[in-house]
């Protein structure tokens, strides 16, 4: 899959404090993406499910883990 408009892609370790819960589609390895706008997002590389952009990576994590992946 090609990620467009991203300057950085981070795959968190499953046992780290930056862990992202699995996506609704079943992908158990969502990633963080920093867009060209300088904002962090949680992203599923299988179904393109994505959070809104946040200035702080932790905010993208909270949004993904509580809202997007449920």
mmCIF file with all atom_site columns, C-alpha atoms in Angstrom:
data_model
loop_
_atom_site.group_PDB
_atom_site.id
_atom_site.type_symbol
_atom_site.label_atom_id
_atom_site.label_alt_id
_atom_site.label_comp_id
_atom_site.label_asym_id
_atom_site.label_entity_id
_atom_site.label_seq_id
_atom_site.pdbx_PDB_ins_code
_atom_site.Cartn_x
_atom_site.Cartn_y
_atom_site.Cartn_z
_atom_site.occupancy
_atom_site.B_iso_or_equiv
_atom_site.pdbx_formal_charge
_atom_site.auth_seq_id
_atom_site.auth_comp_id
_atom_site.auth_asym_id
_atom_site.auth_atom_id
_atom_site.pdbx_PDB_model_num
ATOM 1  C CA . UNK A 1 1  ? 0.000   0.000  0.000  1.00 0.00 ? 1  UNK A CA 1
ATOM 2  C CA . UNK A 1 2  ? 1.207   3.494  -0.810 1.00 0.00 ? 2  UNK A CA 1
ATOM 3  C CA . UNK A 1 3  ? 0.777   6.138  1.887  1.00 0.00 ? 3  UNK A CA 1
ATOM 4  C CA . UNK A 1 4  ? 0.285   9.552  0.299  1.00 0.00 ? 4  UNK A CA 1
ATOM 5  C CA . UNK A 1 5  ? 1.033   12.917 1.941  1.00 0.00 ? 5  UNK A CA 1
ATOM 6  C CA . UNK A 1 6  ? 3.070   11.382 4.758  1.00 0.00 ? 6  UNK A CA 1
ATOM 7  C CA . UNK A 1 7  ? 6.485   12.460 5.982  1.00 0.00 ? 7  UNK A CA 1
ATOM 8  C CA . UNK A 1 8  ? 6.863   9.726  8.583  1.00 0.00 ? 8  UNK A CA 1
ATOM 9  C CA . UNK A 1 9  ? 5.463   6.261  9.271  1.00 0.00 ? 9  UNK A CA 1
ATOM 10 C CA . UNK A 1 10 ? 5.895   4.618  12.699 1.00 0.00 ? 10 UNK A CA 1
ATOM 11 C CA . UNK A 1 11 ? 4.942   1.031  13.518 1.00 0.00 ? 11 UNK A CA 1
ATOM 12 C CA . UNK A 1 12 ? 4.678   0.822  17.325 1.00 0.00 ? 12 UNK A CA 1
ATOM 13 C CA . UNK A 1 13 ? 5.836   -2.282 19.147 1.00 0.00 ? 13 UNK A CA 1
ATOM 14 C CA . UNK A 1 14 ? 2.806   -4.271 20.349 1.00 0.00 ? 14 UNK A CA 1
ATOM 15 C CA . UNK A 1 15 ? 4.003   -4.146 23.958 1.00 0.00 ? 15 UNK A CA 1
ATOM 16 C CA . UNK A 1 16 ? 5.015   -0.474 24.032 1.00 0.00 ? 16 UNK A CA 1
ATOM 17 C CA . UNK A 1 17 ? 3.269   2.469  25.625 1.00 0.00 ? 17 UNK A CA 1
ATOM 18 C CA . UNK A 1 18 ? 2.478   3.666  22.095 1.00 0.00 ? 18 UNK A CA 1
ATOM 19 C CA . UNK A 1 19 ? 0.468   0.521  21.262 1.00 0.00 ? 19 UNK A CA 1
ATOM 20 C CA . UNK A 1 20 ? -2.503  0.902  18.927 1.00 0.00 ? 20 UNK A CA 1
ATOM 21 C CA . UNK A 1 21 ? -5.383  -1.540 19.327 1.00 0.00 ? 21 UNK A CA 1
ATOM 22 C CA . UNK A 1 22 ? -6.333  -3.631 16.281 1.00 0.00 ? 22 UNK A CA 1
ATOM 23 C CA . UNK A 1 23 ? -8.535  -2.085 13.625 1.00 0.00 ? 23 UNK A CA 1
ATOM 24 C CA . UNK A 1 24 ? -12.175 -3.056 13.136 1.00 0.00 ? 24 UNK A CA 1
ATOM 25 C CA . UNK A 1 25 ? -11.174 -4.806 9.911  1.00 0.00 ? 25 UNK A CA 1
ATOM 26 C CA . UNK A 1 26 ? -8.960  -7.232 11.863 1.00 0.00 ? 26 UNK A CA 1
ATOM 27 C CA . UNK A 1 27 ? -5.556  -5.716 11.087 1.00 0.00 ? 27 UNK A CA 1
ATOM 28 C CA . UNK A 1 28 ? -3.585  -6.018 14.307 1.00 0.00 ? 28 UNK A CA 1
ATOM 29 C CA . UNK A 1 29 ? -0.767  -3.690 13.236 1.00 0.00 ? 29 UNK A CA 1
ATOM 30 C CA . UNK A 1 30 ? -2.076  -0.168 12.638 1.00 0.00 ? 30 UNK A CA 1
ATOM 31 C CA . UNK A 1 31 ? 0.593   2.534  12.371 1.00 0.00 ? 31 UNK A CA 1
ATOM 32 C CA . UNK A 1 32 ? 1.164   6.180  13.133 1.00 0.00 ? 32 UNK A CA 1
ATOM 33 C CA . UNK A 1 33 ? 1.560   8.542  10.205 1.00 0.00 ? 33 UNK A CA 1
ATOM 34 C CA . UNK A 1 34 ? 2.796   12.107 10.321 1.00 0.00 ? 34 UNK A CA 1
ATOM 35 C CA . UNK A 1 35 ? 1.258   13.987 7.447  1.00 0.00 ? 35 UNK A CA 1
ATOM 36 C CA . UNK A 1 36 ? 2.778   16.797 5.435  1.00 0.00 ? 36 UNK A CA 1
ATOM 37 C CA . UNK A 1 37 ? 0.611   19.065 7.601  1.00 0.00 ? 37 UNK A CA 1
ATOM 38 C CA . UNK A 1 38 ? 2.745   18.075 10.634 1.00 0.00 ? 38 UNK A CA 1
ATOM 39 C CA . UNK A 1 39 ? -0.126  16.219 12.324 1.00 0.00 ? 39 UNK A CA 1
ATOM 40 C CA . UNK A 1 40 ? -0.148  12.665 13.663 1.00 0.00 ? 40 UNK A CA 1
ATOM 41 C CA . UNK A 1 41 ? -2.801  10.127 12.688 1.00 0.00 ? 41 UNK A CA 1
ATOM 42 C CA . UNK A 1 42 ? -3.490  6.492  13.439 1.00 0.00 ? 42 UNK A CA 1
ATOM 43 C CA . UNK A 1 43 ? -3.861  4.539  10.190 1.00 0.00 ? 43 UNK A CA 1
ATOM 44 C CA . UNK A 1 44 ? -4.821  1.020  9.159  1.00 0.00 ? 44 UNK A CA 1
ATOM 45 C CA . UNK A 1 45 ? -2.800  0.012  6.111  1.00 0.00 ? 45 UNK A CA 1
ATOM 46 C CA . UNK A 1 46 ? -5.378  -2.635 5.158  1.00 0.00 ? 46 UNK A CA 1
ATOM 47 C CA . UNK A 1 47 ? -8.638  -0.654 5.049  1.00 0.00 ? 47 UNK A CA 1
ATOM 48 C CA . UNK A 1 48 ? -7.381  2.970  5.254  1.00 0.00 ? 48 UNK A CA 1
ATOM 49 C CA . UNK A 1 49 ? -9.306  3.619  8.488  1.00 0.00 ? 49 UNK A CA 1
ATOM 50 C CA . UNK A 1 50 ? -7.717  6.791  9.881  1.00 0.00 ? 50 UNK A CA 1
ATOM 51 C CA . UNK A 1 51 ? -8.015  9.261  12.746 1.00 0.00 ? 51 UNK A CA 1
ATOM 52 C CA . UNK A 1 52 ? -8.218  12.990 12.319 1.00 0.00 ? 52 UNK A CA 1
ATOM 53 C CA . UNK A 1 53 ? -4.900  14.835 12.593 1.00 0.00 ? 53 UNK A CA 1
ATOM 54 C CA . UNK A 1 54 ? -3.421  15.770 15.974 1.00 0.00 ? 54 UNK A CA 1
ATOM 55 C CA . UNK A 1 55 ? -0.401  17.882 16.881 1.00 0.00 ? 55 UNK A CA 1
ATOM 56 C CA . UNK A 1 56 ? 0.616   15.344 19.547 1.00 0.00 ? 56 UNK A CA 1
ATOM 57 C CA . UNK A 1 57 ? 1.148   11.654 18.774 1.00 0.00 ? 57 UNK A CA 1
ATOM 58 C CA . UNK A 1 58 ? -0.444  10.611 22.065 1.00 0.00 ? 58 UNK A CA 1
ATOM 59 C CA . UNK A 1 59 ? -3.690  12.366 21.081 1.00 0.00 ? 59 UNK A CA 1
ATOM 60 C CA . UNK A 1 60 ? -3.810  10.310 17.877 1.00 0.00 ? 60 UNK A CA 1
ATOM 61 C CA . UNK A 1 61 ? -3.238  7.174  19.966 1.00 0.00 ? 61 UNK A CA 1
ATOM 62 C CA . UNK A 1 62 ? -6.086  8.008  22.358 1.00 0.00 ? 62 UNK A CA 1
ATOM 63 C CA . UNK A 1 63 ? -8.432  8.784  19.468 1.00 0.00 ? 63 UNK A CA 1
ATOM 64 C CA . UNK A 1 64 ? -7.537  5.551  17.656 1.00 0.00 ? 64 UNK A CA 1
ATOM 65 C CA . UNK A 1 65 ? -7.759  3.330  20.728 1.00 0.00 ? 65 UNK A CA 1
ATOM 66 C CA . UNK A 1 66 ? -11.052 4.783  22.017 1.00 0.00 ? 66 UNK A CA 1
ATOM 67 C CA . UNK A 1 67 ? -12.926 5.868  18.904 1.00 0.00 ? 67 UNK A CA 1
ATOM 68 C CA . UNK A 1 68 ? -11.679 4.554  15.585 1.00 0.00 ? 68 UNK A CA 1
ATOM 69 C CA . UNK A 1 69 ? -10.808 0.943  16.309 1.00 0.00 ? 69 UNK A CA 1
ATOM 70 C CA . UNK A 1 70 ? -13.878 0.122  18.423 1.00 0.00 ? 70 UNK A CA 1
#
